[in-house]
Short mmCIF file of C-alpha atoms in Angstrom, two decimals:
data_model
loop_
_atom_site.label_atom_id
_atom_site.label_comp_id
_atom_site.label_asym_id
_atom_site.label_seq_id
_atom_site.Cartn_x
_atom_site.Cartn_y
_atom_site.Cartn_z
CA MET Y 24 84.69 92.98 116.77
CA THR Y 25 86.03 93.18 113.48
CA GLU Y 26 86.64 89.95 111.58
CA GLU Y 27 88.51 90.09 108.13
CA ILE Y 28 87.65 86.95 106.06
CA ILE Y 29 89.13 85.55 102.61
CA ILE Y 30 87.46 82.54 101.32
CA ALA Y 31 88.97 80.90 98.28
CA GLY Y 32 88.68 78.28 95.74
CA PHE Y 33 87.22 77.00 92.75
CA GLY Y 34 84.43 78.52 90.91
CA GLY Y 35 81.34 76.55 91.61
CA GLN Y 36 82.03 75.64 95.23
CA GLY Y 37 79.59 78.10 96.33
CA VAL Y 38 82.83 80.47 97.49
CA LEU Y 39 80.71 83.41 96.63
CA SER Y 40 77.58 82.69 98.22
CA MET Y 41 79.36 81.41 101.20
CA GLY Y 42 80.68 84.85 101.53
CA LYS Y 43 77.21 86.51 100.65
CA ILE Y 44 75.22 84.50 103.53
CA LEU Y 45 78.13 85.68 105.88
CA ALA Y 46 77.73 89.08 105.08
CA TYR Y 47 73.85 89.00 105.07
CA SER Y 48 74.15 87.47 108.49
CA GLY Y 49 76.23 90.43 109.74
CA ILE Y 50 73.49 92.84 108.53
CA MET Y 51 70.73 90.93 110.50
CA GLN Y 52 72.68 91.73 113.68
CA ASP Y 53 73.17 95.44 112.89
CA GLN Y 54 76.88 95.12 111.90
CA GLU Y 55 78.97 96.87 109.06
CA VAL Y 56 79.81 94.44 106.22
CA SER Y 57 81.27 94.37 102.91
CA TRP Y 58 81.97 91.56 100.39
CA MET Y 59 84.70 92.01 97.41
CA PRO Y 60 84.77 89.20 95.04
CA SER Y 61 87.47 88.64 92.78
CA TYR Y 62 86.05 89.31 89.40
CA GLY Y 63 89.01 89.68 87.21
CA PRO Y 64 90.45 87.15 84.56
CA GLU Y 65 90.96 84.57 87.15
CA MET Y 66 87.32 83.63 87.67
CA ARG Y 67 86.74 82.93 84.21
CA GLY Y 68 89.63 80.52 84.33
CA GLY Y 69 88.63 78.28 87.70
CA THR Y 70 89.61 79.98 90.78
CA ALA Y 71 87.18 82.37 92.72
CA ASN Y 72 87.77 84.41 95.87
CA VAL Y 73 86.05 86.74 98.21
CA THR Y 74 86.78 88.66 100.93
CA VAL Y 75 84.32 89.55 103.68
CA ILE Y 76 84.77 91.90 106.50
CA LEU Y 77 81.78 91.90 109.39
CA SER Y 78 82.61 94.89 111.86
CA ASP Y 79 80.89 96.71 114.77
CA ASN Y 80 82.55 99.94 113.30
CA ARG Y 81 82.77 101.46 110.06
CA ILE Y 82 84.88 99.59 107.31
CA SER Y 83 87.63 100.95 105.83
CA SER Y 84 89.50 98.99 103.27
CA PRO Y 85 87.76 95.93 101.37
CA ILE Y 86 90.45 94.37 100.21
CA LEU Y 87 93.04 93.86 102.41
CA GLN Y 88 96.62 91.75 102.42
CA GLU Y 89 96.41 90.05 105.82
CA TYR Y 90 93.39 88.15 107.22
CA ASP Y 91 91.97 86.91 110.67
CA THR Y 92 90.55 83.95 108.73
CA ALA Y 93 91.06 82.14 105.47
CA ILE Y 94 89.24 79.70 104.24
CA ILE Y 95 91.09 77.49 101.68
CA LEU Y 96 89.18 75.32 99.39
CA ASN Y 97 91.98 74.25 96.77
CA GLN Y 98 95.86 74.22 96.45
CA GLN Y 99 96.49 77.19 94.00
CA SER Y 100 94.43 79.24 96.94
CA MET Y 101 96.62 77.46 99.71
CA ASP Y 102 99.83 78.38 97.83
CA LYS Y 103 98.58 81.89 97.63
CA PHE Y 104 96.81 82.78 100.79
CA GLU Y 105 98.45 80.40 103.57
CA LYS Y 106 100.93 83.31 104.35
CA SER Y 107 98.16 86.27 104.23
CA VAL Y 108 96.92 84.51 107.62
CA LYS Y 109 97.98 87.33 110.12
CA LYS Y 110 100.06 85.82 112.95
CA GLY Y 111 97.76 84.24 115.72
CA GLY Y 112 95.01 83.69 112.86
CA THR Y 113 93.10 80.82 111.80
CA LEU Y 114 93.08 78.75 108.87
CA ILE Y 115 90.20 76.10 108.05
CA TYR Y 116 91.00 73.75 104.95
CA ASP Y 117 89.51 71.07 102.98
CA PRO Y 118 91.89 68.21 102.43
CA ASN Y 119 90.47 67.21 99.18
CA GLY Y 120 93.05 68.09 96.56
CA ILE Y 121 95.27 69.54 98.66
CA ILE Y 122 98.59 67.94 98.20
CA HIS Y 123 100.97 70.50 100.30
CA PRO Y 124 98.97 71.02 103.29
CA PRO Y 125 99.78 74.09 105.62
CA THR Y 126 102.92 74.19 107.50
CA ARG Y 127 102.78 77.38 109.32
CA LYS Y 128 103.61 77.09 113.31
CA ASP Y 129 102.36 80.99 114.19
CA ILE Y 130 98.53 80.60 112.91
CA THR Y 131 95.71 77.75 114.19
CA ILE Y 132 95.04 75.41 111.61
CA TYR Y 133 91.77 73.53 110.99
CA LYS Y 134 90.45 70.61 109.08
CA VAL Y 135 87.28 70.04 107.59
CA GLU Y 136 86.53 67.32 105.08
CA ALA Y 137 83.57 68.85 103.46
CA ALA Y 138 83.89 67.47 99.85
CA GLU Y 139 84.10 64.05 101.33
CA GLU Y 140 80.85 64.88 103.89
CA ALA Y 141 78.57 66.24 101.12
CA ALA Y 142 79.67 63.23 99.02
CA LYS Y 143 78.33 60.97 101.93
CA MET Y 144 75.35 63.23 101.94
CA GLN Y 145 74.96 62.77 98.27
CA SER Y 146 74.08 66.44 98.11
CA ALA Y 147 77.25 68.16 96.57
CA LYS Y 148 75.53 71.34 96.73
CA SER Y 149 75.82 71.25 100.42
CA PHE Y 150 79.66 71.52 100.21
CA ASN Y 151 79.81 75.07 100.99
CA MET Y 152 77.20 75.36 104.01
CA LEU Y 153 79.02 72.56 105.45
CA VAL Y 154 82.31 74.46 105.12
CA LEU Y 155 80.18 77.37 106.65
CA GLY Y 156 78.90 75.65 109.44
CA ALA Y 157 82.74 74.42 110.11
CA PHE Y 158 83.65 78.23 110.17
CA LEU Y 159 81.05 79.01 112.29
CA LYS Y 160 81.92 76.41 114.97
CA ILE Y 161 85.14 77.96 115.37
CA LYS Y 162 84.57 81.96 115.38
CA PRO Y 163 80.56 82.35 116.26
CA ILE Y 164 80.80 85.52 115.29
CA VAL Y 165 77.05 85.48 113.91
CA LYS Y 166 74.53 83.58 115.88
CA LEU Y 167 72.90 80.59 113.66
CA GLU Y 168 69.57 82.18 113.83
CA ASN Y 169 71.07 85.05 111.63
CA ILE Y 170 72.64 82.56 109.27
CA ILE Y 171 69.45 81.32 108.77
CA LYS Y 172 68.06 84.81 108.17
CA GLY Y 173 71.01 85.69 105.82
CA LEU Y 174 70.34 82.12 103.90
CA LYS Y 175 67.07 83.29 103.58
CA LYS Y 176 67.48 86.78 102.28
CA SER Y 177 70.42 85.05 99.85
CA LEU Y 178 68.55 82.18 98.26
CA PRO Y 179 66.28 83.13 95.49
CA GLU Y 180 62.69 82.19 95.50
CA ARG Y 181 63.35 79.20 93.45
CA HIS Y 182 65.49 77.81 95.86
CA GLN Y 183 63.65 78.35 99.17
CA HIS Y 184 62.90 74.60 99.47
CA LEU Y 185 66.44 73.85 99.88
CA MET Y 186 66.41 75.87 103.44
CA PRO Y 187 66.31 72.60 105.31
CA MET Y 188 69.06 70.74 103.39
CA ASN Y 189 71.13 74.05 104.16
CA GLU Y 190 70.78 74.10 107.71
CA LYS Y 191 71.49 70.75 107.91
CA ALA Y 192 74.56 70.94 106.33
CA ILE Y 193 75.72 73.92 108.62
CA THR Y 194 74.83 72.00 111.85
CA ARG Y 195 76.62 68.81 110.31
CA GLY Y 196 80.03 71.37 109.25
CA MET Y 197 80.26 72.42 112.83
CA GLU Y 198 80.47 68.96 113.94
CA ILE Y 199 83.17 67.66 111.37
CA ILE Y 200 85.61 70.13 111.91
CA TYR Y 201 88.99 69.13 113.93
CA GLU Y 202 92.29 71.20 114.80
CA VAL Y 203 95.35 69.85 113.00
CA LYS Y 204 98.11 69.81 115.84
CA MET P 384 64.05 100.63 111.45
CA ALA P 385 65.56 101.57 108.03
CA GLU P 386 65.42 98.17 106.34
CA TYR P 387 69.33 97.50 105.13
CA ARG P 388 70.11 95.25 101.85
CA LEU P 389 73.02 93.83 100.75
CA MET P 390 73.89 94.72 96.92
CA LYS P 391 76.90 95.41 94.87
CA GLY P 392 77.17 98.86 93.97
CA ASN P 393 76.33 98.33 90.37
CA GLU P 394 72.97 97.05 91.15
CA VAL P 395 72.37 100.04 93.42
CA ILE P 396 72.79 102.13 90.72
CA ALA P 397 70.41 100.40 88.92
CA GLU P 398 67.74 100.36 91.40
CA ALA P 399 68.22 104.15 92.61
CA ALA P 400 67.63 105.19 89.27
CA ILE P 401 64.29 103.23 89.21
CA ARG P 402 63.39 104.44 92.76
CA PHE P 403 64.10 108.32 91.86
CA GLY P 404 61.80 108.20 89.43
CA CYS P 405 64.18 108.19 86.18
CA ASP P 406 62.91 108.47 82.87
CA GLY P 407 65.47 106.60 80.80
CA TYR P 408 68.26 104.24 80.67
CA PHE P 409 70.76 103.93 77.66
CA GLY P 410 73.56 101.93 77.53
CA TYR P 411 75.78 99.35 75.97
CA PRO P 412 77.40 96.33 78.03
CA ILE P 413 80.99 96.20 79.47
CA THR P 414 83.00 94.66 82.48
CA PRO P 415 83.01 96.18 85.55
CA GLN P 416 79.76 97.49 85.39
CA SER P 417 77.06 95.36 83.07
CA GLU P 418 75.27 94.55 86.07
CA ILE P 419 73.95 98.01 86.14
CA MET P 420 71.78 97.19 82.59
CA GLU P 421 71.56 93.32 83.54
CA THR P 422 69.44 94.68 87.04
CA LEU P 423 67.40 97.03 84.84
CA MET P 424 66.26 94.58 82.44
CA LEU P 425 66.05 92.01 85.66
CA ARG P 426 64.01 94.32 87.25
CA LYS P 427 61.45 95.44 84.18
CA PRO P 428 60.69 99.39 85.69
CA TRP P 429 58.75 100.10 82.20
CA GLU P 430 56.16 97.67 83.86
CA GLU P 431 56.57 99.41 87.18
CA THR P 432 57.16 103.04 86.47
CA GLY P 433 57.19 103.39 82.13
CA MET P 434 60.61 104.04 82.93
CA VAL P 435 62.54 102.89 79.42
CA VAL P 436 65.73 100.55 79.45
CA LEU P 437 67.42 100.54 75.91
CA GLN P 438 70.35 98.51 75.14
CA ALA P 439 71.38 100.72 72.18
CA GLU P 440 73.76 99.02 69.54
CA SER P 441 76.66 100.94 70.82
CA GLU P 442 77.79 103.56 73.39
CA VAL P 443 77.95 106.05 70.70
CA ALA P 444 74.19 105.57 70.13
CA ALA P 445 73.55 105.69 73.96
CA ILE P 446 74.98 108.57 74.83
CA ASN P 447 72.94 110.50 71.80
CA MET P 448 69.59 108.81 73.34
CA VAL P 449 70.66 110.49 76.39
CA TYR P 450 70.91 113.80 74.38
CA GLY P 451 67.57 113.57 73.22
CA GLY P 452 66.05 112.41 76.61
CA ALA P 453 67.76 115.23 78.05
CA ALA P 454 66.50 117.73 75.82
CA CYS P 455 62.71 116.85 76.47
CA GLY P 456 63.67 117.67 79.93
CA LYS P 457 63.54 114.10 81.23
CA LYS P 458 65.80 112.29 83.91
CA VAL P 459 68.06 109.76 81.65
CA LEU P 460 71.12 108.08 82.48
CA THR P 461 73.51 106.05 80.53
CA SER P 462 76.65 104.03 82.29
CA SER P 463 79.76 102.65 80.64
CA SER P 464 83.29 101.67 81.85
CA SER P 465 86.64 103.51 80.63
CA PRO P 466 86.41 102.32 76.52
CA GLY P 467 83.21 102.83 76.39
CA ILE P 468 83.13 106.29 78.34
CA SER P 469 85.90 107.52 75.40
CA LEU P 470 83.33 106.63 72.90
CA LYS P 471 80.55 108.58 74.46
CA GLN P 472 82.94 111.66 74.58
CA GLU P 473 81.64 113.50 71.68
CA GLY P 474 78.03 112.99 73.05
CA ILE P 475 78.86 114.23 76.41
CA THR P 476 80.36 117.71 74.95
CA TYR P 477 77.63 117.92 72.86
CA ILE P 478 75.25 117.35 75.97
CA ALA P 479 77.40 120.18 78.16
CA GLY P 480 77.53 122.66 75.11
CA ALA P 481 73.39 122.50 75.01
CA GLU P 482 73.42 122.45 78.59
CA LEU P 483 71.65 119.72 79.45
CA PRO P 484 71.13 117.38 82.35
CA CYS P 485 71.92 114.09 82.54
CA VAL P 486 73.76 111.54 84.89
CA ILE P 487 76.41 109.42 83.47
CA VAL P 488 78.12 106.64 85.27
CA ASN P 489 81.88 105.73 84.82
CA VAL P 490 83.02 102.65 86.73
CA VAL P 491 86.54 102.78 85.95
CA ARG P 492 88.79 100.09 84.40
CA GLY P 493 92.52 100.20 83.70
CA GLY P 494 93.67 101.40 80.27
CA PRO P 495 94.70 103.01 77.91
CA GLY P 496 93.31 101.25 75.00
CA LEU P 497 91.27 98.05 76.26
CA GLY P 498 93.18 98.16 78.80
CA THR P 499 92.20 95.76 81.82
CA ILE P 500 88.60 94.87 83.50
CA GLN P 501 90.32 95.70 86.79
CA PRO P 502 89.40 98.68 89.05
CA ALA P 503 91.62 101.91 88.36
CA GLN P 504 91.19 105.36 88.40
CA SER P 505 93.27 106.56 85.42
CA ASP P 506 90.15 108.64 83.93
CA TYR P 507 90.14 111.36 86.25
CA PHE P 508 91.72 113.58 83.66
CA GLN P 509 88.97 112.62 81.15
CA ALA P 510 86.38 113.41 83.73
CA VAL P 511 87.62 116.34 85.41
CA LYS P 512 89.73 118.10 82.78
CA GLY P 513 87.20 117.61 79.74
CA GLY P 514 87.31 114.32 77.56
CA GLY P 515 85.66 115.46 74.77
CA HIS P 516 86.29 118.80 72.91
CA GLY P 517 85.69 123.02 74.01
CA ASP P 518 85.55 125.12 77.17
CA TYR P 519 83.23 122.40 79.42
CA ARG P 520 83.09 121.18 82.46
CA LEU P 521 81.24 118.32 84.56
CA ILE P 522 80.19 118.01 87.76
CA VAL P 523 82.23 114.94 89.33
CA LEU P 524 80.61 112.79 91.87
CA ALA P 525 83.03 110.16 93.25
CA PRO P 526 81.51 107.23 95.67
CA ALA P 527 83.48 105.76 98.06
CA SER P 528 80.88 103.29 99.18
CA VAL P 529 77.70 101.03 97.89
CA GLN P 530 75.95 103.76 99.92
CA GLU P 531 77.18 106.69 98.22
CA MET P 532 76.55 104.80 94.59
CA ASN P 533 72.91 104.85 95.89
CA ASP P 534 72.86 108.62 97.13
CA PHE P 535 74.84 110.12 94.39
CA VAL P 536 72.30 109.05 91.58
CA GLY P 537 69.47 111.29 93.44
CA LEU P 538 72.01 113.89 94.39
CA GLY P 539 73.63 113.67 90.69
CA PHE P 540 70.18 114.43 88.94
CA ASP P 541 69.60 117.04 91.60
CA LEU P 542 72.79 118.93 90.54
CA ALA P 543 72.45 118.03 86.66
CA PHE P 544 69.07 119.88 86.72
CA LYS P 545 69.60 123.00 89.11
CA TYR P 546 72.86 123.66 86.72
CA ARG P 547 71.50 122.18 83.72
CA ASN P 548 75.09 119.94 83.08
CA PRO P 549 75.86 116.61 82.75
CA VAL P 550 77.06 115.09 86.25
CA MET P 551 79.40 112.23 85.83
CA ILE P 552 79.53 109.42 88.77
CA LEU P 553 83.22 108.74 88.54
CA SER P 554 83.10 105.12 90.34
CA ASP P 555 85.97 101.93 89.79
CA GLY P 556 85.40 98.30 89.47
CA VAL P 557 85.91 97.84 93.26
CA ILE P 558 82.89 99.74 94.47
CA GLY P 559 80.86 98.78 90.95
CA GLN P 560 81.32 94.94 92.31
CA MET P 561 81.55 95.17 96.15
CA MET P 562 78.45 94.44 98.05
CA GLU P 563 78.02 96.36 100.95
CA LYS P 564 74.68 97.29 103.12
CA VAL P 565 72.85 99.93 101.36
CA GLN P 566 69.71 101.75 102.41
CA LEU P 567 67.61 102.47 99.68
CA GLY P 568 65.56 105.53 99.05
CA ASP P 569 61.76 105.65 98.97
CA PHE P 570 59.95 105.68 95.79
CA LYS P 571 59.66 108.98 93.93
CA PRO P 572 57.05 108.94 91.21
CA ARG P 573 58.47 110.07 87.70
CA TRP P 574 57.76 113.83 86.26
CA THR P 575 54.41 114.11 84.59
CA ASP P 576 54.58 116.05 81.21
CA ALA P 577 52.61 118.85 83.06
CA GLU P 578 55.35 118.76 85.55
CA ILE P 579 58.27 118.81 83.33
CA ILE P 580 56.35 121.76 81.40
CA LYS P 581 56.14 123.62 84.50
CA MET P 582 59.56 123.04 85.66
CA HIS P 583 62.01 123.11 82.79
CA GLY P 584 59.23 124.64 80.00
CA SER P 585 61.32 127.30 79.38
CA TRP P 586 64.17 125.50 77.64
CA ALA P 587 62.97 121.72 77.37
CA THR P 588 61.56 120.68 74.24
CA THR P 589 58.25 119.76 75.20
CA GLY P 590 56.12 120.84 72.45
CA LYS P 591 55.54 124.34 71.18
CA THR P 592 52.54 126.51 72.21
CA PRO P 593 51.25 129.31 70.77
CA ASP P 594 52.20 131.22 74.21
CA ARG P 595 55.77 130.77 73.78
CA LYS P 596 58.74 130.97 71.11
CA HIS P 597 60.60 127.64 70.00
CA ASN P 598 62.67 125.96 72.35
CA ILE P 599 65.82 125.17 70.65
CA ILE P 600 68.44 122.60 71.86
CA THR P 601 71.74 122.92 70.04
CA SER P 602 75.48 123.44 70.80
CA LEU P 603 76.05 124.91 67.26
CA GLU P 604 76.22 129.11 67.23
CA LEU P 605 78.33 130.11 64.02
CA ASP P 606 78.37 134.08 65.04
CA SER P 607 82.15 133.90 67.15
CA TYR P 608 80.75 136.74 69.27
CA ARG P 609 78.03 135.20 70.54
CA GLN P 610 79.41 131.90 70.96
CA GLU P 611 82.07 133.70 73.18
CA LYS P 612 79.20 135.23 75.27
CA PHE P 613 77.63 131.58 75.63
CA ASN P 614 80.96 130.62 76.75
CA HIS P 615 81.20 133.36 79.26
CA LYS P 616 77.93 131.96 80.25
CA LEU P 617 79.15 128.76 81.06
CA THR P 618 82.34 130.16 82.84
CA ALA P 619 80.23 132.03 85.15
CA LYS P 620 78.10 128.82 85.74
CA TYR P 621 81.12 126.59 86.53
CA LYS P 622 82.25 129.31 88.88
CA THR P 623 78.76 129.22 90.80
CA ILE P 624 79.41 125.45 90.84
CA SER P 625 82.78 125.84 92.13
CA GLU P 626 81.79 127.98 95.06
CA ASN P 627 78.28 126.35 95.78
CA GLU P 628 78.87 122.84 95.46
CA VAL P 629 82.29 121.48 96.74
CA ARG P 630 81.79 118.67 98.71
CA PHE P 631 84.53 116.55 101.01
CA GLU P 632 85.06 114.41 103.96
CA GLU P 633 87.49 114.83 106.68
CA ILE P 634 88.97 111.66 108.69
CA SER P 635 91.53 111.78 111.45
CA CYS P 636 92.23 115.40 110.57
CA GLU P 637 92.06 117.12 113.91
CA ASP P 638 95.81 116.36 114.87
CA ALA P 639 97.02 115.06 111.36
CA GLU P 640 100.39 116.04 110.65
CA TYR P 641 100.50 114.21 107.30
CA LEU P 642 97.65 114.28 105.28
CA PHE P 643 96.45 111.35 102.59
CA ILE P 644 94.18 113.00 99.58
CA ALA P 645 92.51 110.45 97.92
CA TYR P 646 89.05 109.46 96.55
CA GLY P 647 86.85 106.81 95.64
CA SER P 648 88.03 103.35 96.64
CA SER P 649 91.64 104.65 96.92
CA SER P 650 90.29 106.70 100.10
CA ARG P 651 89.35 103.33 101.55
CA ILE P 652 92.57 101.77 101.44
CA CYS P 653 94.41 105.21 103.16
CA GLN P 654 91.35 104.71 105.94
CA LYS P 655 93.15 101.16 106.64
CA ALA P 656 96.64 102.80 105.99
CA ILE P 657 95.74 105.35 108.78
CA GLU P 658 94.90 102.65 111.26
CA LEU P 659 98.36 100.69 110.60
CA ALA P 660 100.20 104.11 110.38
CA ARG P 661 98.48 105.54 113.57
CA ALA P 662 99.41 102.18 115.45
CA LYS P 663 103.40 103.25 114.57
CA GLY P 664 102.67 106.87 115.99
CA ILE P 665 102.30 108.71 112.71
CA LYS P 666 99.94 111.12 112.64
CA VAL P 667 97.95 110.91 109.42
CA GLY P 668 94.65 111.70 108.34
CA LEU P 669 92.52 111.23 105.32
CA LEU P 670 91.03 114.43 103.13
CA ARG P 671 88.60 112.45 101.03
CA PRO P 672 87.26 114.73 98.07
CA ILE P 673 83.69 113.74 97.14
CA THR P 674 83.42 116.41 94.59
CA LEU P 675 86.41 116.17 91.86
CA PHE P 676 85.02 119.21 90.02
CA PRO P 677 84.64 121.26 91.83
CA TYR P 678 87.70 120.22 93.76
CA PRO P 679 88.39 121.11 97.43
CA THR P 680 91.08 123.57 96.81
CA LYS P 681 90.26 126.16 99.36
CA LYS P 682 89.70 123.16 101.90
CA ILE P 683 93.12 121.98 101.25
CA GLN P 684 94.84 125.31 101.30
CA SER P 685 92.78 126.01 104.79
CA MET P 686 94.70 122.82 106.07
CA LEU P 687 98.42 123.53 104.98
CA SER P 688 99.67 125.39 108.12
CA LYS P 689 99.40 122.39 110.46
CA LEU P 690 100.75 119.69 107.41
CA LYS P 691 104.17 118.90 106.80
CA GLY P 692 103.37 116.78 103.77
CA ILE P 693 100.98 115.25 101.59
CA LEU P 694 100.72 111.83 99.78
CA ALA P 695 98.12 111.95 96.65
CA VAL P 696 97.04 108.19 96.56
CA GLU P 697 95.20 107.11 93.44
CA MET P 698 94.95 104.08 91.22
CA SER P 699 96.60 106.17 88.39
CA ALA P 700 100.13 107.21 87.47
CA GLY P 701 99.60 110.52 88.62
CA GLN P 702 96.29 112.47 87.66
CA MET P 703 94.68 114.15 90.96
CA VAL P 704 97.97 114.98 92.52
CA GLU P 705 98.18 117.81 89.94
CA ASP P 706 95.03 119.44 91.30
CA VAL P 707 96.52 118.78 94.87
CA ARG P 708 99.88 120.66 93.46
CA LEU P 709 97.87 123.59 92.26
CA ALA P 710 95.89 123.88 95.52
CA VAL P 711 99.35 123.33 97.81
CA GLU P 712 101.24 125.90 95.48
CA GLY P 713 104.50 124.48 96.66
CA LYS P 714 104.13 125.23 100.33
CA VAL P 715 104.27 121.40 101.58
CA PRO P 716 105.92 118.83 99.79
CA VAL P 717 103.29 116.68 97.99
CA GLU P 718 103.86 113.25 96.42
CA HIS P 719 101.96 110.74 94.41
CA PHE P 720 101.83 106.84 95.11
CA GLY P 721 99.96 104.85 93.00
CA ARG P 722 99.25 101.36 91.64
CA PHE P 723 97.76 100.85 88.55
CA GLY P 724 96.78 98.81 85.31
CA GLY P 725 94.27 96.98 88.00
CA VAL P 726 96.60 96.47 90.56
CA ILE P 727 95.04 97.78 93.86
CA PRO P 728 97.31 99.08 96.33
CA THR P 729 97.59 97.46 99.97
CA PRO P 730 97.47 99.40 102.83
CA ASN P 731 100.79 98.72 103.87
CA GLU P 732 102.19 99.84 100.50
CA VAL P 733 100.56 103.27 101.51
CA VAL P 734 102.00 103.81 104.65
CA GLN P 735 105.55 102.70 103.40
CA ALA P 736 105.03 105.33 100.77
CA LEU P 737 104.11 107.85 103.32
CA GLU P 738 106.78 107.11 105.03
CA GLU P 739 109.73 106.63 102.39
CA GLN P 740 108.34 109.58 100.34
CA ILE P 741 107.12 112.75 102.98
CA ILE P 742 108.46 111.46 106.44
CA LYS P 743 112.03 110.25 105.28
CA ARG P 744 112.48 112.87 102.29
CA LYS P 745 114.07 115.82 104.78
#
């Protein structure tokens, strides 16, 4: 199994940490992982993205041009990465702020209204975990227990008390994702 | 079972230095390698092992602090990125001229000048062919993974002390910024003063005792004949290194008709390119030099009889390809493919370059 993922959105949405939790979860189940962020000038101006690869085999390139799954959280990223999803691949997006929804017919497209749900939960910080939960519903490549372990490893000591909130958000994310036909 | 962690290449350099019993780190911040000093400052190794971590006032100061520490037989380290490494060149040639061990990490970004903060491999010439003045060589290690960022700190110090020669870890922004799983080494204690005297007392400035002559650390020799004799000594040392310390990795080479030669992050992209090319029926392999000096010249020569062509892939306008051509001596076609200025080549571009520049050239 190899899953090549790009997560792209605004800085501050938790894009990089979502990727880190996913990568840590892969380690928890003995997989090879890589996490390659955009660290260039663009991250200083707003957009952020990270390429995460989980594989049973040695990972070749940590930088890719095509992805099995793209998780897209703003319009700029939609413009940039919709075309980069492999034929037959998966695109997950939050419609919040999206003016031009994806149009491809050769991939499966899912919507997760995570920003809206985070607002309902009165917990803006839960946003990325809602999205992560949604992704795991569609692509159960890591076991939930390993995600929890990965989350625990990724959170600094001072944030460990946020574990229950994050777990709840992951579970809720799994419930609110739906396919766009 | 061994514990794996998820860490950035830069963070791993810092952690590996602490665990390998490093005595001192001296640096000055620059993207994309600032996490090395940031991690050290967070880890506070001076409380744990006594290791000194110091942000110098400039790169020039930092490399001269390394010069001083190395002269005392200590395990010392500095790191920077391309423009900062240029500033260190005077110190590096003095260290090489004084035959001192140290490890220098270059997390390369695009140039020339201030260039870009994005990854590049355009400092090959500087690392391998000189950079500073005079007839000297660095031992140059090229990590291609976060694990190798860990492993090469220890290997680097081992080689530096074995040959009393500066070692450069030539990384780049991809390997420095990427996180992968890594198995860290066990903690080794720092050398005690007594151990340093025992191992390196013949040359290090450990404090003169009545039973020995002064140990003088210098790169100055005003007598031309003595300087020439010293240059011969250095040349002989570099020859010994060339004979004994070549390291490389071969991937999918058994049946290869074509060969990529690439180091560091480019070698990772080539591995993906191999998957894509082999799916099209192109038999291509990869030779990944792990040491850039010494270069795996003989290894390349031993592979030529089975090859129809070689593509050197590097994130530069064509630097390492010159060493490939020197090894090949015109016996098979050699071409260069690179993206640069901070642009990273895609695996598809690499396959396309192989097809257009090598396979279809007949």
